Structures are given as structure tokens and as C-alpha cells.
Amino acid sequence: MGTHNTSRRTVLKGAGAAGVAGLAGCLGGGDDDGNGDVDGADELGEQFPEIHFLVPTAGVNAFRNELATMVAENWEEIGFEVNLEELEFGAHVDQAVVQQDFDASLLGWGGTPERIDPHTFIFDMHHSSTTGEGGRNTPGYENPEYDELAELQVTQVDEDERQQTVYEAQEIIARDQPRTYVANEGGFHPYASSRVENVEAGLGEGFNSFWNMISVTPTESDTVRFGYPSEIISLNPMQDLATPDRQFVRLIYDQLYRIGPDGMPTPWLAVDEPEIEDDGMVYTVEVRDDMTFHDGEDLTIDDVEFTYEMYADSPTYGSLVENISEIDTSGNEITFHLDEPFAPFTANVLGQVYIFPEHIWGDVEPDDLADFEDENWVGSGPFQFQDWERQEELQLSAFDDHFETPNADTFIRIPGADVSQLVGDLEAGQLDMLGAVPQPAAIERVRDDDDLDMEEFAAVGYAKIAYNMRRDHLDDVNVRRALSYGVPKEDWVELVRDGMGTVTHTTISEAVEFWHNPDVEQFDEDLDAARAELAEGGYGWDDDGMLHYGADQ
Amino acid sequence: MGLREFVIRRVLQLIVTFWAFFTILFVLFRMMPGDPTSMFILDGMTPEQREQRIAELGLDQPLYVQYVEYARQLLTGDFGQSFIYRDPVMDIIVVRFMNTIVLMATALFFAYVIGITFGALMGWWRDSKFERGGIVVALIARSSPEFWVGIVLLSVFVYWLGWFPSSGMRTTGGELGGGFIARYGSVDFLRHLFLPALTGAIVYLATPTLLMRSTMLDVLNADFIEIKKAEGLPERTVLYKHAARNSILPVVTVAAIATGAAMGGSVVIETVFNWPGMGREMVRAVNNNDYPVAMAAFFLMGSVVIIMNFVADLAYVYLDPRVEYE
């Protein structure tokens, strides 16, 4: 920082003019940040502790790694001392989510379709009951006023009432800034326009969307070859599945409802919307009677009932259905009685439970569910399992007896070592589409290639910086708000991400129009505002521009 | 000390080396931050599920218990079960390991056949343009990183000329699995093998070439070569039968060691060409804290290095009776 600022500050202090609006220079930082009206504490206490900032390596995520550097520079300019620690993914999750050993942590939060319902964002990520090790409330945010709203929205079956509650909850989160919500990352997924058509980049998932995989149509052959930068771990729907695995399991297995292209649950094996009675305590669903499994056996209401009972016994997914106290069936109708109202029931339970054939899974012990090997993975979905060799390819074929037959006869998923190698395969004609966002240089090449094209998609998940509120120095809302003002959201999206994505200030993506509150308090990059927050919190700066507690703090 | 004692002592050393190697691997992997459940946490695994999974994997046991258990498994030829895939490690790595061996063996075979031939000729025609040019080419090849050579070959033969496929081990959509011949015997496979194997061959070519050349120069200065020439033997016979054969010894030793080193290089080549081999599996396993697979992969690749060193020692003794057993 320039001596110019220091001397101006000294003069002001000498004149006893602390806090005189419009006169005080910008303290503790750059020379050209405009005229702030900031001053700090008159008497300084201890220096503010160093911020231990966990960030991904460039190998894990080049974009976010760049963001971390930009953020750290700004924070240092405001007067913080920052210790940047770059970590591989597993180590990062372990330290930030399990051990909770961090001050700030830059991680993403994935926006899978079942998270389009606001429950995960509003409740799981911010309610005080989820602050434990491995819980999703990584900042340790606890606010009784907020908890009430998070609990209330679960019980509101009326969507408009629930929307109001979700709006209010977002306002509180924006005010308290347990995290900086940086940007819904979105991006481009490339495909070979000369070889496939009817691609649909779905909300939050791009080409990984279910709707894309059944609609994409090969024009030169009957096969679509889909590249993805990691391997499928398992197709057993009862294992703890990672997101890429689930994206294929759901092609083979059906649910009663699927999350539609608009993000809302739409009837699938169900004939119609569920009939909801008793203030959201009873859900009745009529199931289609024209379904068969891939091995030719009929899919009956008994299979549906069996499935929900099997889930209840599953050590992995039991919690998904634990709110169901009783199930009964009549004709082709199944009725679920709940212990307590659960507003996201259709999206998050009926839309997530895969229907299994009782004749194959009926005798499996609950503890063996996750290890059970049904080598043909018999479901009732629009694609059936054909063959699979790890690291090489997973082959699916269209199931002609389904009411929604896919447009490609064969769908092959090819795992790649990394995205740039996959883009090379796309250019060489060995792949038809990718479920991954290329690096900016590769995006240019795709743009210039006549055979290739890209589809843009909006994200539901986002990049975020969590602040560990269990630490004294980050428990102060002024500090967190100041740190949030130090995040160059706009520059990151426009310059680093080449325009891919949308800056966000709240936990719910603007792509999810119904639940997104557009009027929350905004935190754009503004170092003066950051200093003003700190000054208001009673902090001050020494002659080197380093941040200190005020003497009376 | 006789040959017998030498071999016995060398075998004992081998066993100790393996034990130390295995122990270091175990300690290193258990010191790595994170655990195999990390990659699922953001996908919605609850803390209770996580605890349960860790207990299932035996990771809540004290380290020495895990160590003894893993040593026991290894001694019975069992690498355990993958934490992530939940399949036996053996099933996962046998095919990958074969794919890597086929790739690297092809690369090394060509590197050594070509390298030894060129090196011998360079030594024979010393101070010629051929020798000077050869040295420059070899040095350039030796200084080129594997990924760079791979990318250059991709640009020329795939993107520009379109002669070869860009990645993988076979054309997609066919029948999967199959026996050895079905996997490695087809024209389609050879077309996929060509570029990655060529990448390896180029990178590994320099060592045998330069080494062969310099030992040739030594041997050619030796008196017996002059004698052979004076005996009126044809040049070819002197070159191949006497000079080259005597120069090849250090190259054989280096070849054995290079085989081990090439296992490490396979990681890069497999990534550039998306070759479904051990190197890629190893990277995945390390990133996901899949200890059993990662340790088995390192163990196998390390074993190749250790065994090839052992073979090099024995080969040296066998090939050159002048070597003393110490």
C-alpha cells in the first residue's frame, strides 16, 4: 500500500476526525479504489488472525483455482493475512466437510435434479441440525430465526406459501453470509452436429440430463457415443452412488415421477399427479399398467410396494423413505401415509426411488443389497443394460417396450482420462458428445470446427466459499460480509470462465425461477464496502495496512 | 563366494526389499489425507452412512491391525476388495495390467531393437555425419516429454492425416471382454496400439542408442578387434559377432531397469491416448483413496522394477563371467 494513504490516515487521526464521511482515504489497501468513507478503530488490539483458505488444485478445477488466487489477493488488499492451501478433491472434502478444519473453503455444490426442490439448499445446507462432521452445513451456521423458516417450508404443501418462506430464508442467509455464493457455473457441452441431432442441454446437467440421453438422435448410424471424464463406479442402485453413476442408473431404472426438463416432478410410471390429502400427510399415486421389465416380466403394483419396503430396509437409502409410516395398495393405486408433512415428497422421494423387479431382488438380505450383483441390471427404464468393461465402455441399448423409447438404438458411454483428451476424441470423430465443459482454448477450437457445436446450460449448483463460524474470528458477521465483498464474482465469470455461468448472491439458482429470490442483498466486488463493514465492526488497520481488532474488542 | 551363494543372498535381499516396499506403501497410503468415503459426501452420504461404511472397510481399526490384515491377504495372493468398486482388486487390475504390459513391451521392444542397431552402427561409423546426426536426434528424443511426443503424433497422424484412431484400445460398440487373442490379436487393436507404442518407443529409444554407441567405441578400441580385423574377417562379422555382442552387456542391464521405469511412464502415455491400462487406474485409485487398488497397482509396478533389477544382476553375472560375486 502507498505511503500516501498512510499519511492521510495519520492526518485524519491527528485531527480527531475519525469517521468523517467523505474525507477519510481508503485505508489498508490499493491506491485507486475510489473514495471510501472508511476509518477504523482508534486504538488497535491484536492483529487479525491469518485466514486458512482451502482451495482446489488447478488439476482438480482450474477455474476455481484461479478464483482462489483472485480472492486471496483482494483479501490481502483489504488487510487480511491469507494462507492458501491447495488440495486434491478427497483431501479437500475430508478437511472441509469431515474434519471441519479450515477458516475458509472454496468448493462447489452440485445441482442434481433432485436438488432443484429448494429443500436441500434451504434445510440441509443451512439448518443448525446439519453442522456435524460430514454434514452439509459446513460453516456451522446456527440461527434460530432461520431454523424456524427452514422447518416451516417442509410442511407447506401450498407452493405459494412455501415460496414466501423460501424467499425469506434466502434474505436471512444473504444478510448473514455464512458463505459467499459466487456463481452458478453452467457452461457449454460440445457435440458433433454432423453426427447427432436433437440434443437437449438440461437444467443443471447439460448433456448429462436424462432428457438429453433419450432424445439425442444419431444421423449417420444407430449409435451415440458419449464421453465423460470419469469412470462409472457401480450400476447397483442400492450402492452409495456418485452423481455420474446415478445419471446412468436412472436410464435403466424408472421412478414413479421424474424431474422434468423444467425442474418440476412430472408423472412417469405414475399416471398422473399424486393425490394429496390430509394436509400433505397422505399421497396416492396411480401406476401405469402397461410396463414390463427388461427381462419380459410385468411390472406390477406389487413390485412398487416391494421396492418401497426394500428401501426402508436399506442401510444406504433407508433415510429416504423413513418418513413413510404405512403403505397400502388397491388395484393399481399405491397410498403412502407419512409421519409428518414433507413438502418435497413428490420430487425427493417419489422422484428418487427406483422401481425394482421383486422376482430378482426379493430374496436379497438388507445388508447384501449394496453388494448384490444383478449382472444384467434388470430395470424397466428406456434403456437396458447390454455390456460393460471398466475404463473402456458401457453399452446400453434402447428398450423397445418402453412408452418413451430413446432415439438412439445404442448408447455407449466412454470414460476419458481428462476433458482435453475427450475433446480430441470428439474432433477425431470417435465421440459424438461430451458431458463435460472444455477448457477455454478447446472451446475456441470447437467453435471454429464446422462439424462441432455446443449447447449452453444453466447450473443449479454453484461455487461457494464457506466460512467456518466455529472459529471466533469468523463468527463476526461484519468479517464475513467484508470477505464476501472481496470476491470478484463478475470478473471471474466474464474473464476467467469466458462468460460461462451466472453470478449469484443467493443459495438458489436463478435458473430455478420459482424458488429463486431475486431481491436478496447483493455482494459484488467492492473493497471499500468491505473496509466499511470492518470499520463498522470496530476493526482497524496498522500503518502497514494490516487488519487489527479494535482495542475494546 | 560362488555363484550359488550369490544367488541365494540376492534372493534374500529381494525378499527384504519387497517387505520394505510393501510397508512403505502401506504407511504412505494411510498417511494420505481423506478416506474413501470423501468422494460420496457431497453426493448426499449422511454422517451415519459414512461411519458405517468406514467400519465395513475396517478403516476404524488400529493401523497395526490393518497392516497385519493386509500383509496376510497379500501373502495368500489376495489384494483384497476395492473400497470404491466393491469388487475384488484382482478382477480390476489383471486386465489393466495386461493392457499396460502389451503397450509398454511393444514400445520397449522397438526402442531396444532400433536403438541397439543404430547405436552399433553409430559406433562403427564414428565421426561420420550419420553418427553426429544420430546423436542430435537421440538427444532430442531423450529430452522430449512423453505427453509432448504423444500430442505431436496425435496432431500429425490423427488430426492432420487421419490415419489412426485418437484413443482407446479398440473401436467402440463391439463385443467386450474376450480372450487374449480376441483382445490383442486384431488389426483394429494394432491400429489403436500404433501411436501410443510409437510414443513410448521414441522416448525410450535414446538410452540404448547412446549407450550402445559409447560401449561400441570402447570395444572397438580394444586390441582383440584389431586382431580380428587382422585375421581378415569380413567387416560385418567383426561388427556383429565381436564388437556388438561384447558391447551389448550394459545395454541388457539398462534394458531390465528401463522396463521398470517404463511402467511409470505408462501413466502419461495412457492418459494422452486414453489407454485402458494400469497407469490410469492407479491415478483414479489414488484420487479416490481406493487404497487396495492403488496399493496393488503400485505393488505390481514396483515389483516389476524390483524383479527387473534382480534379473539384471543375474543376467550380468551369467553373461559376463568376469563379474565378481560380492
mmCIF file with all atom_site columns, C-alpha atoms in Angstrom, chain A residues 85-215:
data_model
loop_
_atom_site.group_PDB
_atom_site.id
_atom_site.type_symbol
_atom_site.label_atom_id
_atom_site.label_alt_id
_atom_site.label_comp_id
_atom_site.label_asym_id
_atom_site.label_entity_id
_atom_site.label_seq_id
_atom_site.pdbx_PDB_ins_code
_atom_site.Cartn_x
_atom_site.Cartn_y
_atom_site.Cartn_z
_atom_site.occupancy
_atom_site.B_iso_or_equiv
_atom_site.pdbx_formal_charge
_atom_site.auth_seq_id
_atom_site.auth_comp_id
_atom_site.auth_asym_id
_atom_site.auth_atom_id
_atom_site.pdbx_PDB_model_num
ATOM 1   C CA . GLU A 1 85  ? -3.749  -24.334 0.854   1.00 0.00 ? 85  GLU A CA 1
ATOM 2   C CA . GLU A 1 86  ? -4.298  -26.238 -2.410  1.00 0.00 ? 86  GLU A CA 1
ATOM 3   C CA . LEU A 1 87  ? -5.825  -29.675 -2.039  1.00 0.00 ? 87  LEU A CA 1
ATOM 4   C CA . GLU A 1 88  ? -6.915  -32.651 -4.119  1.00 0.00 ? 88  GLU A CA 1
ATOM 5   C CA . PHE A 1 89  ? -10.628 -33.343 -4.047  1.00 0.00 ? 89  PHE A CA 1
ATOM 6   C CA . GLY A 1 90  ? -10.733 -36.139 -1.467  1.00 0.00 ? 90  GLY A CA 1
ATOM 7   C CA . ALA A 1 91  ? -8.397  -34.350 0.892   1.00 0.00 ? 91  ALA A CA 1
ATOM 8   C CA . HIS A 1 92  ? -10.363 -31.136 0.485   1.00 0.00 ? 92  HIS A CA 1
ATOM 9   C CA . VAL A 1 93  ? -13.684 -32.765 1.320   1.00 0.00 ? 93  VAL A CA 1
ATOM 10  C CA . ASP A 1 94  ? -12.091 -34.546 4.246   1.00 0.00 ? 94  ASP A CA 1
ATOM 11  C CA . GLN A 1 95  ? -10.619 -31.401 5.727   1.00 0.00 ? 95  GLN A CA 1
ATOM 12  C CA . ALA A 1 96  ? -13.509 -29.038 4.993   1.00 0.00 ? 96  ALA A CA 1
ATOM 13  C CA . VAL A 1 97  ? -16.574 -31.263 5.405   1.00 0.00 ? 97  VAL A CA 1
ATOM 14  C CA . VAL A 1 98  ? -15.497 -34.073 7.693   1.00 0.00 ? 98  VAL A CA 1
ATOM 15  C CA . GLN A 1 99  ? -12.767 -32.596 9.913   1.00 0.00 ? 99  GLN A CA 1
ATOM 16  C CA . GLN A 1 100 ? -14.129 -29.047 9.547   1.00 0.00 ? 100 GLN A CA 1
ATOM 17  C CA . ASP A 1 101 ? -10.563 -27.853 9.922   1.00 0.00 ? 101 ASP A CA 1
ATOM 18  C CA . PHE A 1 102 ? -10.492 -24.637 7.889   1.00 0.00 ? 102 PHE A CA 1
ATOM 19  C CA . ASP A 1 103 ? -11.248 -20.915 8.081   1.00 0.00 ? 103 ASP A CA 1
ATOM 20  C CA . ALA A 1 104 ? -12.484 -20.521 4.525   1.00 0.00 ? 104 ALA A CA 1
ATOM 21  C CA . SER A 1 105 ? -13.032 -23.209 1.897   1.00 0.00 ? 105 SER A CA 1
ATOM 22  C CA . LEU A 1 106 ? -13.764 -22.903 -1.801  1.00 0.00 ? 106 LEU A CA 1
ATOM 23  C CA . LEU A 1 107 ? -15.781 -25.885 -3.010  1.00 0.00 ? 107 LEU A CA 1
ATOM 24  C CA . GLY A 1 108 ? -18.638 -26.474 -5.392  1.00 0.00 ? 108 GLY A CA 1
ATOM 25  C CA . TRP A 1 109 ? -22.085 -27.716 -4.614  1.00 0.00 ? 109 TRP A CA 1
ATOM 26  C CA . GLY A 1 110 ? -23.566 -29.901 -7.326  1.00 0.00 ? 110 GLY A CA 1
ATOM 27  C CA . GLY A 1 111 ? -27.028 -29.164 -8.661  1.00 0.00 ? 111 GLY A CA 1
ATOM 28  C CA . THR A 1 112 ? -28.527 -32.528 -9.480  1.00 0.00 ? 112 THR A CA 1
ATOM 29  C CA . PRO A 1 113 ? -32.232 -32.620 -10.455 1.00 0.00 ? 113 PRO A CA 1
ATOM 30  C CA . GLU A 1 114 ? -33.449 -33.787 -7.050  1.00 0.00 ? 114 GLU A CA 1
ATOM 31  C CA . ARG A 1 115 ? -31.823 -30.666 -5.640  1.00 0.00 ? 115 ARG A CA 1
ATOM 32  C CA . ILE A 1 116 ? -33.977 -28.419 -7.781  1.00 0.00 ? 116 ILE A CA 1
ATOM 33  C CA . ASP A 1 117 ? -36.518 -28.605 -4.999  1.00 0.00 ? 117 ASP A CA 1
ATOM 34  C CA . PRO A 1 118 ? -35.295 -25.963 -2.510  1.00 0.00 ? 118 PRO A CA 1
ATOM 35  C CA . HIS A 1 119 ? -35.249 -28.350 0.453   1.00 0.00 ? 119 HIS A CA 1
ATOM 36  C CA . THR A 1 120 ? -31.594 -29.369 0.115   1.00 0.00 ? 120 THR A CA 1
ATOM 37  C CA . PHE A 1 121 ? -30.415 -25.801 -0.252  1.00 0.00 ? 121 PHE A CA 1
ATOM 38  C CA . ILE A 1 122 ? -32.623 -24.306 2.430   1.00 0.00 ? 122 ILE A CA 1
ATOM 39  C CA . PHE A 1 123 ? -32.641 -27.074 5.005   1.00 0.00 ? 123 PHE A CA 1
ATOM 40  C CA . ASP A 1 124 ? -29.670 -29.414 4.580   1.00 0.00 ? 124 ASP A CA 1
ATOM 41  C CA . MET A 1 125 ? -27.152 -26.710 3.837   1.00 0.00 ? 125 MET A CA 1
ATOM 42  C CA . HIS A 1 126 ? -28.153 -24.145 6.440   1.00 0.00 ? 126 HIS A CA 1
ATOM 43  C CA . HIS A 1 127 ? -30.220 -25.686 9.252   1.00 0.00 ? 127 HIS A CA 1
ATOM 44  C CA . SER A 1 128 ? -28.427 -25.942 12.591  1.00 0.00 ? 128 SER A CA 1
ATOM 45  C CA . SER A 1 129 ? -29.082 -29.701 12.810  1.00 0.00 ? 129 SER A CA 1
ATOM 46  C CA . THR A 1 130 ? -26.678 -30.414 9.949   1.00 0.00 ? 130 THR A CA 1
ATOM 47  C CA . THR A 1 131 ? -23.498 -28.845 11.305  1.00 0.00 ? 131 THR A CA 1
ATOM 48  C CA . GLY A 1 132 ? -21.931 -32.135 12.432  1.00 0.00 ? 132 GLY A CA 1
ATOM 49  C CA . GLU A 1 133 ? -18.943 -33.898 10.860  1.00 0.00 ? 133 GLU A CA 1
ATOM 50  C CA . GLY A 1 134 ? -19.712 -34.681 7.240   1.00 0.00 ? 134 GLY A CA 1
ATOM 51  C CA . GLY A 1 135 ? -22.910 -32.619 7.424   1.00 0.00 ? 135 GLY A CA 1
ATOM 52  C CA . ARG A 1 136 ? -23.788 -30.213 4.655   1.00 0.00 ? 136 ARG A CA 1
ATOM 53  C CA . ASN A 1 137 ? -23.881 -27.117 6.865   1.00 0.00 ? 137 ASN A CA 1
ATOM 54  C CA . THR A 1 138 ? -20.104 -26.795 6.671   1.00 0.00 ? 138 THR A CA 1
ATOM 55  C CA . PRO A 1 139 ? -19.938 -23.221 8.021   1.00 0.00 ? 139 PRO A CA 1
ATOM 56  C CA . GLY A 1 140 ? -21.628 -24.341 11.238  1.00 0.00 ? 140 GLY A CA 1
ATOM 57  C CA . TYR A 1 141 ? -24.314 -21.715 10.691  1.00 0.00 ? 141 TYR A CA 1
ATOM 58  C CA . GLU A 1 142 ? -26.796 -21.566 13.564  1.00 0.00 ? 142 GLU A CA 1
ATOM 59  C CA . ASN A 1 143 ? -29.637 -19.089 13.634  1.00 0.00 ? 143 ASN A CA 1
ATOM 60  C CA . PRO A 1 144 ? -32.900 -19.935 15.451  1.00 0.00 ? 144 PRO A CA 1
ATOM 61  C CA . GLU A 1 145 ? -34.846 -17.392 13.405  1.00 0.00 ? 145 GLU A CA 1
ATOM 62  C CA . TYR A 1 146 ? -33.620 -19.079 10.244  1.00 0.00 ? 146 TYR A CA 1
ATOM 63  C CA . ASP A 1 147 ? -34.186 -22.611 11.557  1.00 0.00 ? 147 ASP A CA 1
ATOM 64  C CA . GLU A 1 148 ? -37.873 -21.822 12.035  1.00 0.00 ? 148 GLU A CA 1
ATOM 65  C CA . LEU A 1 149 ? -38.261 -20.876 8.386   1.00 0.00 ? 149 LEU A CA 1
ATOM 66  C CA . ALA A 1 150 ? -36.283 -23.914 7.195   1.00 0.00 ? 150 ALA A CA 1
ATOM 67  C CA . GLU A 1 151 ? -38.582 -26.145 9.225   1.00 0.00 ? 151 GLU A CA 1
ATOM 68  C CA . LEU A 1 152 ? -41.728 -24.333 8.162   1.00 0.00 ? 152 LEU A CA 1
ATOM 69  C CA . GLN A 1 153 ? -41.159 -24.717 4.410   1.00 0.00 ? 153 GLN A CA 1
ATOM 70  C CA . VAL A 1 154 ? -41.050 -28.514 4.754   1.00 0.00 ? 154 VAL A CA 1
ATOM 71  C CA . THR A 1 155 ? -44.625 -28.547 5.980   1.00 0.00 ? 155 THR A CA 1
ATOM 72  C CA . GLN A 1 156 ? -46.100 -26.154 3.418   1.00 0.00 ? 156 GLN A CA 1
ATOM 73  C CA . VAL A 1 157 ? -47.867 -28.158 0.762   1.00 0.00 ? 157 VAL A CA 1
ATOM 74  C CA . ASP A 1 158 ? -49.219 -24.954 -0.771  1.00 0.00 ? 158 ASP A CA 1
ATOM 75  C CA . GLU A 1 159 ? -46.488 -23.891 -3.160  1.00 0.00 ? 159 GLU A CA 1
ATOM 76  C CA . ASP A 1 160 ? -47.128 -20.158 -2.956  1.00 0.00 ? 160 ASP A CA 1
ATOM 77  C CA . GLU A 1 161 ? -46.935 -20.143 0.820   1.00 0.00 ? 161 GLU A CA 1
ATOM 78  C CA . ARG A 1 162 ? -43.796 -22.243 0.647   1.00 0.00 ? 162 ARG A CA 1
ATOM 79  C CA . GLN A 1 163 ? -42.308 -19.864 -1.899  1.00 0.00 ? 163 GLN A CA 1
ATOM 80  C CA . GLN A 1 164 ? -42.717 -16.935 0.528   1.00 0.00 ? 164 GLN A CA 1
ATOM 81  C CA . THR A 1 165 ? -40.951 -18.858 3.278   1.00 0.00 ? 165 THR A CA 1
ATOM 82  C CA . VAL A 1 166 ? -38.127 -19.873 0.943   1.00 0.00 ? 166 VAL A CA 1
ATOM 83  C CA . TYR A 1 167 ? -37.779 -16.225 -0.144  1.00 0.00 ? 167 TYR A CA 1
ATOM 84  C CA . GLU A 1 168 ? -37.478 -15.021 3.453   1.00 0.00 ? 168 GLU A CA 1
ATOM 85  C CA . ALA A 1 169 ? -34.958 -17.719 4.255   1.00 0.00 ? 169 ALA A CA 1
ATOM 86  C CA . GLN A 1 170 ? -32.776 -16.565 1.353   1.00 0.00 ? 170 GLN A CA 1
ATOM 87  C CA . GLU A 1 171 ? -32.865 -12.995 2.639   1.00 0.00 ? 171 GLU A CA 1
ATOM 88  C CA . ILE A 1 172 ? -31.598 -14.061 6.043   1.00 0.00 ? 172 ILE A CA 1
ATOM 89  C CA . ILE A 1 173 ? -28.796 -16.130 4.513   1.00 0.00 ? 173 ILE A CA 1
ATOM 90  C CA . ALA A 1 174 ? -27.774 -13.197 2.322   1.00 0.00 ? 174 ALA A CA 1
ATOM 91  C CA . ARG A 1 175 ? -27.625 -10.912 5.332   1.00 0.00 ? 175 ARG A CA 1
ATOM 92  C CA . ASP A 1 176 ? -25.597 -13.342 7.467   1.00 0.00 ? 176 ASP A CA 1
ATOM 93  C CA . GLN A 1 177 ? -23.228 -14.590 4.701   1.00 0.00 ? 177 GLN A CA 1
ATOM 94  C CA . PRO A 1 178 ? -22.231 -17.930 6.193   1.00 0.00 ? 178 PRO A CA 1
ATOM 95  C CA . ARG A 1 179 ? -20.858 -18.461 2.701   1.00 0.00 ? 179 ARG A CA 1
ATOM 96  C CA . THR A 1 180 ? -20.157 -16.338 -0.312  1.00 0.00 ? 180 THR A CA 1
ATOM 97  C CA . TYR A 1 181 ? -22.358 -17.729 -3.062  1.00 0.00 ? 181 TYR A CA 1
ATOM 98  C CA . VAL A 1 182 ? -20.170 -16.948 -6.046  1.00 0.00 ? 182 VAL A CA 1
ATOM 99  C CA . ALA A 1 183 ? -21.703 -18.157 -9.280  1.00 0.00 ? 183 ALA A CA 1
ATOM 100 C CA . ASN A 1 184 ? -23.859 -20.844 -10.812 1.00 0.00 ? 184 ASN A CA 1
ATOM 101 C CA . GLU A 1 185 ? -21.178 -22.231 -13.061 1.00 0.00 ? 185 GLU A CA 1
ATOM 102 C CA . GLY A 1 186 ? -23.096 -23.634 -16.018 1.00 0.00 ? 186 GLY A CA 1
ATOM 103 C CA . GLY A 1 187 ? -21.209 -23.795 -19.260 1.00 0.00 ? 187 GLY A CA 1
ATOM 104 C CA . PHE A 1 188 ? -21.046 -25.361 -22.686 1.00 0.00 ? 188 PHE A CA 1
ATOM 105 C CA . HIS A 1 189 ? -21.223 -29.022 -23.529 1.00 0.00 ? 189 HIS A CA 1
ATOM 106 C CA . PRO A 1 190 ? -19.859 -29.804 -27.013 1.00 0.00 ? 190 PRO A CA 1
ATOM 107 C CA . TYR A 1 191 ? -21.261 -32.271 -29.538 1.00 0.00 ? 191 TYR A CA 1
ATOM 108 C CA . ALA A 1 192 ? -20.748 -33.292 -33.163 1.00 0.00 ? 192 ALA A CA 1
ATOM 109 C CA . SER A 1 193 ? -23.566 -31.548 -35.019 1.00 0.00 ? 193 SER A CA 1
ATOM 110 C CA . SER A 1 194 ? -22.606 -33.522 -38.112 1.00 0.00 ? 194 SER A CA 1
ATOM 111 C CA . ARG A 1 195 ? -23.306 -36.838 -36.390 1.00 0.00 ? 195 ARG A CA 1
ATOM 112 C CA . VAL A 1 196 ? -26.076 -36.247 -33.827 1.00 0.00 ? 196 VAL A CA 1
ATOM 113 C CA . GLU A 1 197 ? -29.140 -34.026 -33.536 1.00 0.00 ? 197 GLU A CA 1
ATOM 114 C CA . ASN A 1 198 ? -31.960 -33.309 -31.061 1.00 0.00 ? 198 ASN A CA 1
ATOM 115 C CA . VAL A 1 199 ? -29.575 -32.628 -28.201 1.00 0.00 ? 199 VAL A CA 1
ATOM 116 C CA . GLU A 1 200 ? -31.107 -31.010 -25.119 1.00 0.00 ? 200 GLU A CA 1
ATOM 117 C CA . ALA A 1 201 ? -28.788 -29.414 -22.597 1.00 0.00 ? 201 ALA A CA 1
ATOM 118 C CA . GLY A 1 202 ? -30.802 -29.903 -19.420 1.00 0.00 ? 202 GLY A CA 1
ATOM 119 C CA . LEU A 1 203 ? -31.096 -27.606 -16.435 1.00 0.00 ? 203 LEU A CA 1
ATOM 120 C CA . GLY A 1 204 ? -28.079 -28.030 -14.193 1.00 0.00 ? 204 GLY A CA 1
ATOM 121 C CA . GLU A 1 205 ? -26.725 -31.051 -16.034 1.00 0.00 ? 205 GLU A CA 1
ATOM 122 C CA . GLY A 1 206 ? -26.247 -30.144 -19.687 1.00 0.00 ? 206 GLY A CA 1
ATOM 123 C CA . PHE A 1 207 ? -25.875 -33.269 -21.799 1.00 0.00 ? 207 PHE A CA 1
ATOM 124 C CA . ASN A 1 208 ? -25.856 -35.454 -18.712 1.00 0.00 ? 208 ASN A CA 1
ATOM 125 C CA . SER A 1 209 ? -29.565 -34.822 -18.410 1.00 0.00 ? 209 SER A CA 1
ATOM 126 C CA . PHE A 1 210 ? -31.900 -37.798 -18.685 1.00 0.00 ? 210 PHE A CA 1
ATOM 127 C CA . TRP A 1 211 ? -33.962 -35.989 -21.306 1.00 0.00 ? 211 TRP A CA 1
ATOM 128 C CA . ASN A 1 212 ? -30.953 -35.455 -23.500 1.00 0.00 ? 212 ASN A CA 1
ATOM 129 C CA . MET A 1 213 ? -29.929 -39.075 -23.437 1.00 0.00 ? 213 MET A CA 1
ATOM 130 C CA . ILE A 1 214 ? -33.313 -40.297 -24.604 1.00 0.00 ? 214 ILE A CA 1
ATOM 131 C CA . SER A 1 215 ? -33.776 -37.542 -27.194 1.00 0.00 ? 215 SER A CA 1
#
